[in-house]
CSV table of C-alpha atoms in Angstrom, one decimal:
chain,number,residue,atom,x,y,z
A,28,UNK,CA,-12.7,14.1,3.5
A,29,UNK,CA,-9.1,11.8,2.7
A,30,UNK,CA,-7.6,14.9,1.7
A,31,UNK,CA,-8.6,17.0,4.8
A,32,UNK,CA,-7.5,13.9,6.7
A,33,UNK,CA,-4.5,14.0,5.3
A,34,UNK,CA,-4.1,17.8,5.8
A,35,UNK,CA,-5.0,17.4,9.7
A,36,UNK,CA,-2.4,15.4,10.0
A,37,UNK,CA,0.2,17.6,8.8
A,38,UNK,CA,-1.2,20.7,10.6
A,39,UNK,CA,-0.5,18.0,13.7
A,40,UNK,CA,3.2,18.0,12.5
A,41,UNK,CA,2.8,14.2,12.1
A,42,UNK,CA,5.4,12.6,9.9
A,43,UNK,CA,4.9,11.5,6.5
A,44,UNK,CA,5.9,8.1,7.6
A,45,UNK,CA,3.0,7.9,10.4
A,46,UNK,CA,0.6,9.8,8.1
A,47,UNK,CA,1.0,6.7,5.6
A,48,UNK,CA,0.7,4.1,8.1
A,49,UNK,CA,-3.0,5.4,8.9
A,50,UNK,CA,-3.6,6.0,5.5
A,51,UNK,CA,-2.6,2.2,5.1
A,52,UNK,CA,-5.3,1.6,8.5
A,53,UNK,CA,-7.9,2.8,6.9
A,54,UNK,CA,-7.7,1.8,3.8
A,55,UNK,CA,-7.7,-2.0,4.8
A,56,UNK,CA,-10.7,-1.4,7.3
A,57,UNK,CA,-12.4,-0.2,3.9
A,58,UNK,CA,-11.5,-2.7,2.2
A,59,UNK,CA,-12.6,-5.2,4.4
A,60,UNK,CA,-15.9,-3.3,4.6
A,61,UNK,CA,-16.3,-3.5,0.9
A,62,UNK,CA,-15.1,-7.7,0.9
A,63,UNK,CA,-18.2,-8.4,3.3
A,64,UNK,CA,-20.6,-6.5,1.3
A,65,UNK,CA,-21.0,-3.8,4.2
A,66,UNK,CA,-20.6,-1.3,1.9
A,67,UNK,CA,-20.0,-1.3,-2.3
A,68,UNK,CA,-16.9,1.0,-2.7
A,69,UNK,CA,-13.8,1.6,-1.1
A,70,UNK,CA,-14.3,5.5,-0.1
A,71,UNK,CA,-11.1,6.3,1.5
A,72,UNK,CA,-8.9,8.2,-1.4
A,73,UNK,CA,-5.2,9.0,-1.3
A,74,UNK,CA,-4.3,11.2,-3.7
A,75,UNK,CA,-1.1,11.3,-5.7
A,76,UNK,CA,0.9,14.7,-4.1
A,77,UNK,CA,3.5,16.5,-3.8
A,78,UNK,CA,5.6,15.4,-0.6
A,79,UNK,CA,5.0,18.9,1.0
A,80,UNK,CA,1.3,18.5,0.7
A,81,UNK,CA,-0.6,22.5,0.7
A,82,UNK,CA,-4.0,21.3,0.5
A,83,UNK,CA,-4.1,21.2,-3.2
A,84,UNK,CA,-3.5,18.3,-6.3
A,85,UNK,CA,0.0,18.8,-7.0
A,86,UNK,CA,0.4,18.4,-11.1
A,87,UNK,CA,4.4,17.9,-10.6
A,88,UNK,CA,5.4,14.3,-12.4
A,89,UNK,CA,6.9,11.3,-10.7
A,90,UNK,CA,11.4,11.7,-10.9
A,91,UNK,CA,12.3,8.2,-11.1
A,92,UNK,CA,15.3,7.3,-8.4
A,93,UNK,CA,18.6,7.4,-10.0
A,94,UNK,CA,21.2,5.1,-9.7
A,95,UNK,CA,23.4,7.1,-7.2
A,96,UNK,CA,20.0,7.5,-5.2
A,97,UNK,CA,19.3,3.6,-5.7
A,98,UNK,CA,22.7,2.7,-4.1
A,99,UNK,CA,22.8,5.2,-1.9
A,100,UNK,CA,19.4,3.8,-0.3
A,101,UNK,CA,20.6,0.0,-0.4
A,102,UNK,CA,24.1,1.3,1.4
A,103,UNK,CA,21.8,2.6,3.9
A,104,UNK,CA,19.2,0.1,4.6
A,105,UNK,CA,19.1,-2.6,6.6
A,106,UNK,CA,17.2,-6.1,7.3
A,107,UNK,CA,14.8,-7.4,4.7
A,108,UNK,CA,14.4,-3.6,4.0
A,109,UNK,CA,17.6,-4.1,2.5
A,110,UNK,CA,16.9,-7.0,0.5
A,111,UNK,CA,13.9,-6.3,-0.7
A,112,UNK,CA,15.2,-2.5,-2.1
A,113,UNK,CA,18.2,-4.9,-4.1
A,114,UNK,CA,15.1,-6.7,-5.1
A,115,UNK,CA,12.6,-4.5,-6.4
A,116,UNK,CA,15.6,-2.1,-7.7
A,117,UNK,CA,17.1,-4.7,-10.3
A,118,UNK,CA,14.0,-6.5,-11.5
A,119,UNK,CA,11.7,-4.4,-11.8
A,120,UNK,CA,8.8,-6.2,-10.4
A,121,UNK,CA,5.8,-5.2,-8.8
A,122,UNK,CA,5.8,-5.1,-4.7
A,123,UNK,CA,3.2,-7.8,-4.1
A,124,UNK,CA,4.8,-9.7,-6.5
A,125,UNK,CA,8.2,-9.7,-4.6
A,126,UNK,CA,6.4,-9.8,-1.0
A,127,UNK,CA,4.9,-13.0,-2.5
A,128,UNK,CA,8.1,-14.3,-4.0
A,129,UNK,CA,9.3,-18.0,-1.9
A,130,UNK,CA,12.3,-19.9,-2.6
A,131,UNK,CA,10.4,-22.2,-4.5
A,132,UNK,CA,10.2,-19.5,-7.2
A,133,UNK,CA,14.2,-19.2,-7.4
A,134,UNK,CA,15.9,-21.1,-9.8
A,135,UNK,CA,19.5,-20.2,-8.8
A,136,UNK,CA,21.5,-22.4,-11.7
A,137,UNK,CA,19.4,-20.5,-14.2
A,138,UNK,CA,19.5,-17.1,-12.9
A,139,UNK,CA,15.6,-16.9,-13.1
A,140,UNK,CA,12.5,-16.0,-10.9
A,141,UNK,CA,9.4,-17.3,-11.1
A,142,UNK,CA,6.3,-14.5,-10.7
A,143,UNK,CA,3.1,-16.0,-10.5
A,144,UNK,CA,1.3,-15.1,-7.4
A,145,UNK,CA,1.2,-11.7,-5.5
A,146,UNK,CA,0.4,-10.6,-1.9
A,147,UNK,CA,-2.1,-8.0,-1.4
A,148,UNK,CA,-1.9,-5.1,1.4
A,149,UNK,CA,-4.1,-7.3,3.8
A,150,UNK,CA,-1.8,-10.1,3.1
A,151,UNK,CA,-4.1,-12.2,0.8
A,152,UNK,CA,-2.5,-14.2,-2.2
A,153,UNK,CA,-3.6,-14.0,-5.5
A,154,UNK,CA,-3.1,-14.1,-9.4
A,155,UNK,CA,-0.8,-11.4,-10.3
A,156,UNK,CA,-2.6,-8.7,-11.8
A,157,UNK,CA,-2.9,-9.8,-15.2
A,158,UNK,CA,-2.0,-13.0,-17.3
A,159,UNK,CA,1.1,-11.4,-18.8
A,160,UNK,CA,2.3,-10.9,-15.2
A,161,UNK,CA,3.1,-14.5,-15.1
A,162,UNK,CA,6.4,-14.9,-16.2
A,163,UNK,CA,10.1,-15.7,-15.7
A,164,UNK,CA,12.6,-12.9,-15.2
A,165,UNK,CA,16.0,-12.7,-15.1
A,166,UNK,CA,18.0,-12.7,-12.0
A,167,UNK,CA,20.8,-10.6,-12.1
A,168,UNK,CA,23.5,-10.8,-10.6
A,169,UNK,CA,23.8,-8.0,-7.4
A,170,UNK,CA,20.3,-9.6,-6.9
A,171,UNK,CA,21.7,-13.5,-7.0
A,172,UNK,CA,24.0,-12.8,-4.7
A,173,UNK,CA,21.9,-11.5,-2.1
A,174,UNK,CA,18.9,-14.6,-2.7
A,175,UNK,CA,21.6,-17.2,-2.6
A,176,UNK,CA,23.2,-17.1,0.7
A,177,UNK,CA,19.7,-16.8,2.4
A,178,UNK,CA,18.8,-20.0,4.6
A,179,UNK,CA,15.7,-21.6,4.2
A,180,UNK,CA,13.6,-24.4,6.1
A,181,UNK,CA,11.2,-25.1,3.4
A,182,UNK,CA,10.5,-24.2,-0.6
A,183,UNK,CA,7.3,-22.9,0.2
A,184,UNK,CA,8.6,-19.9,3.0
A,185,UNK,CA,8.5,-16.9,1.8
A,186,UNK,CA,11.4,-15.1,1.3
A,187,UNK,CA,10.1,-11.5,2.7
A,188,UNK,CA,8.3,-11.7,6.1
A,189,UNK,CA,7.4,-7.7,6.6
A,190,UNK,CA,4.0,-6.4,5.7
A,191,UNK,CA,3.6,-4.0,2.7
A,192,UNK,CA,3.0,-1.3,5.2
A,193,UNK,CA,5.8,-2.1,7.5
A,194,UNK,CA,7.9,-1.9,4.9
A,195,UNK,CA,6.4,0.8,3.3
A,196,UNK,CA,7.1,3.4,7.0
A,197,UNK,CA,10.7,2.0,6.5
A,198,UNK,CA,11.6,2.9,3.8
A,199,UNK,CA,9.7,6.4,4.3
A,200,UNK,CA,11.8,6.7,7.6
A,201,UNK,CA,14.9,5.9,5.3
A,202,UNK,CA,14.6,8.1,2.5
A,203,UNK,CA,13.7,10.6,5.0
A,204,UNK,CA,17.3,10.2,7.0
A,205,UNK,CA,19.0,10.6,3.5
A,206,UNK,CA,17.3,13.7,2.5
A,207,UNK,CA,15.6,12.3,-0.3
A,208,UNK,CA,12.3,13.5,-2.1
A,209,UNK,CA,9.8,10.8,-0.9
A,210,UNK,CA,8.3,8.5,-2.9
A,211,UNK,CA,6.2,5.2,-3.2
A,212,UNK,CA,7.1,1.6,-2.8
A,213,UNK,CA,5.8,1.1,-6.4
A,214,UNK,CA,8.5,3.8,-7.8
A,215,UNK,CA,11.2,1.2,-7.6
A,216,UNK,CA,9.5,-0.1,-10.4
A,217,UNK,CA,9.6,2.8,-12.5
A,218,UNK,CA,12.8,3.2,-11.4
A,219,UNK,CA,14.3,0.2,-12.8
A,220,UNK,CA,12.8,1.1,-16.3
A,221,UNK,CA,14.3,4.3,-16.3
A,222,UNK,CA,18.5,3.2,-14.9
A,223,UNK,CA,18.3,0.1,-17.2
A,224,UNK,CA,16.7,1.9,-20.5
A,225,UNK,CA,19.2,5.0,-20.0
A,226,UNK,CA,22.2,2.6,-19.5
A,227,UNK,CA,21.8,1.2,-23.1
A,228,UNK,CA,19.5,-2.1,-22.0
A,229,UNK,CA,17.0,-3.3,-24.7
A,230,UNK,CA,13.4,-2.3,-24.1
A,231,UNK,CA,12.1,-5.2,-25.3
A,232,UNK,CA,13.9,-7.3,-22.2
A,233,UNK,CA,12.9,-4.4,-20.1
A,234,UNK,CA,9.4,-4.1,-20.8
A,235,UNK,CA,8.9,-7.7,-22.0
A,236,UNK,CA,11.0,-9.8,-20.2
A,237,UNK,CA,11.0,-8.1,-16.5
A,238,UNK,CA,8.0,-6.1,-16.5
């Protein structure tokens, strides 16, 4: 039934961007469901497709950004769209993890950032998803100099005040404009393994260290 929701809304001529944000809708009103024992399991599913969805799985791999697509996207964006891509681009961390980051967890004379809490799609903090996922990165330097000329009233404020899902339709909308193949939030992620392991970075700082 999620994949022939899915497919109505393409027959529709929705855009992928709108098709997301409902997909986003119902999986929260599931999830809430499933949080006050109404029901034991989530049973909206997304599948993993192929942009140009034709009713079937699509077997076709994840093609990480590459690094002329990365900056080409952060040219392009703008607001805490725009922050958050320099973000998630050059550390590599997970998106809850940076929608959770506040300025407490910036240590700007060190060049460090403190992950130990992350934001869940219905905007509930919590433990990051394992105990290894607590640690202390390194803040690199196209990334310390957009955190520290940011103005803050308190530690405690986050840094990012968008939703996952408002961010999520913008930066479908953007790579739309640009012409890109579309692809998840998350994929930053992947993306930064693959730019820093193919421009010579050890994996054991990429894998260990950031990730």
């Amino acid at each position: 039934h999620s994949i022939k929701f899915i497919q109505f809304c393409r027959d529709r001529g929705l855009k992928d961007s709108s098709i997301s944000g409902y997909c986003s809708f119902f999986k929260m009103v599931f999830r809430y469901a499933v949080n006050n024992d109404l029901i034991s399991k989530n049973p909206f599913f997304v599948p993993r497709f192929k942009q140009h969805f034709d009713g079937e799985m699509d077997d076709e791999k994840f093609t990480p950004f590459s690094l002329n697509e990365i900056l080409g996207l952060i040219k392009n964006a703008e607001g805490e769209l725009r922050l958050f891509l320099v973000v998630a681009f050059f550390t590599g961390a997970r998106t809850g993890e940076i929608l959770a980051l506040t300025f407490a967890d910036l240590d700007f004379k060190n060049k460090t950032i403190r992950i130990n809490k992350t934001l869940s799609d219905i905007g509930i903090l919590d433990s990051p998803k394992t105990k290894s996922s607590n640690r202390t990165i390194d803040m690199l330097d196209i990334v310390y100099k957009e955190l520290v000329k940011l103005e803050y009233f308190d530690k405690n404020q986050r840094i990012f005040t968008l939703s996952r899902s408002s961010m999520r339709l913008k930066f479908n909308d953007l790579q739309e404009n640009l012409g890109y193949n579309v692809r998840r939030l998350y994929d930053t992620r992947h993306s930064f393994a693959s730019v820093m392991l193919s421009r010579g970075e050890e994996p054991m700082w990429v894998g260990c260290k950031m990730m």
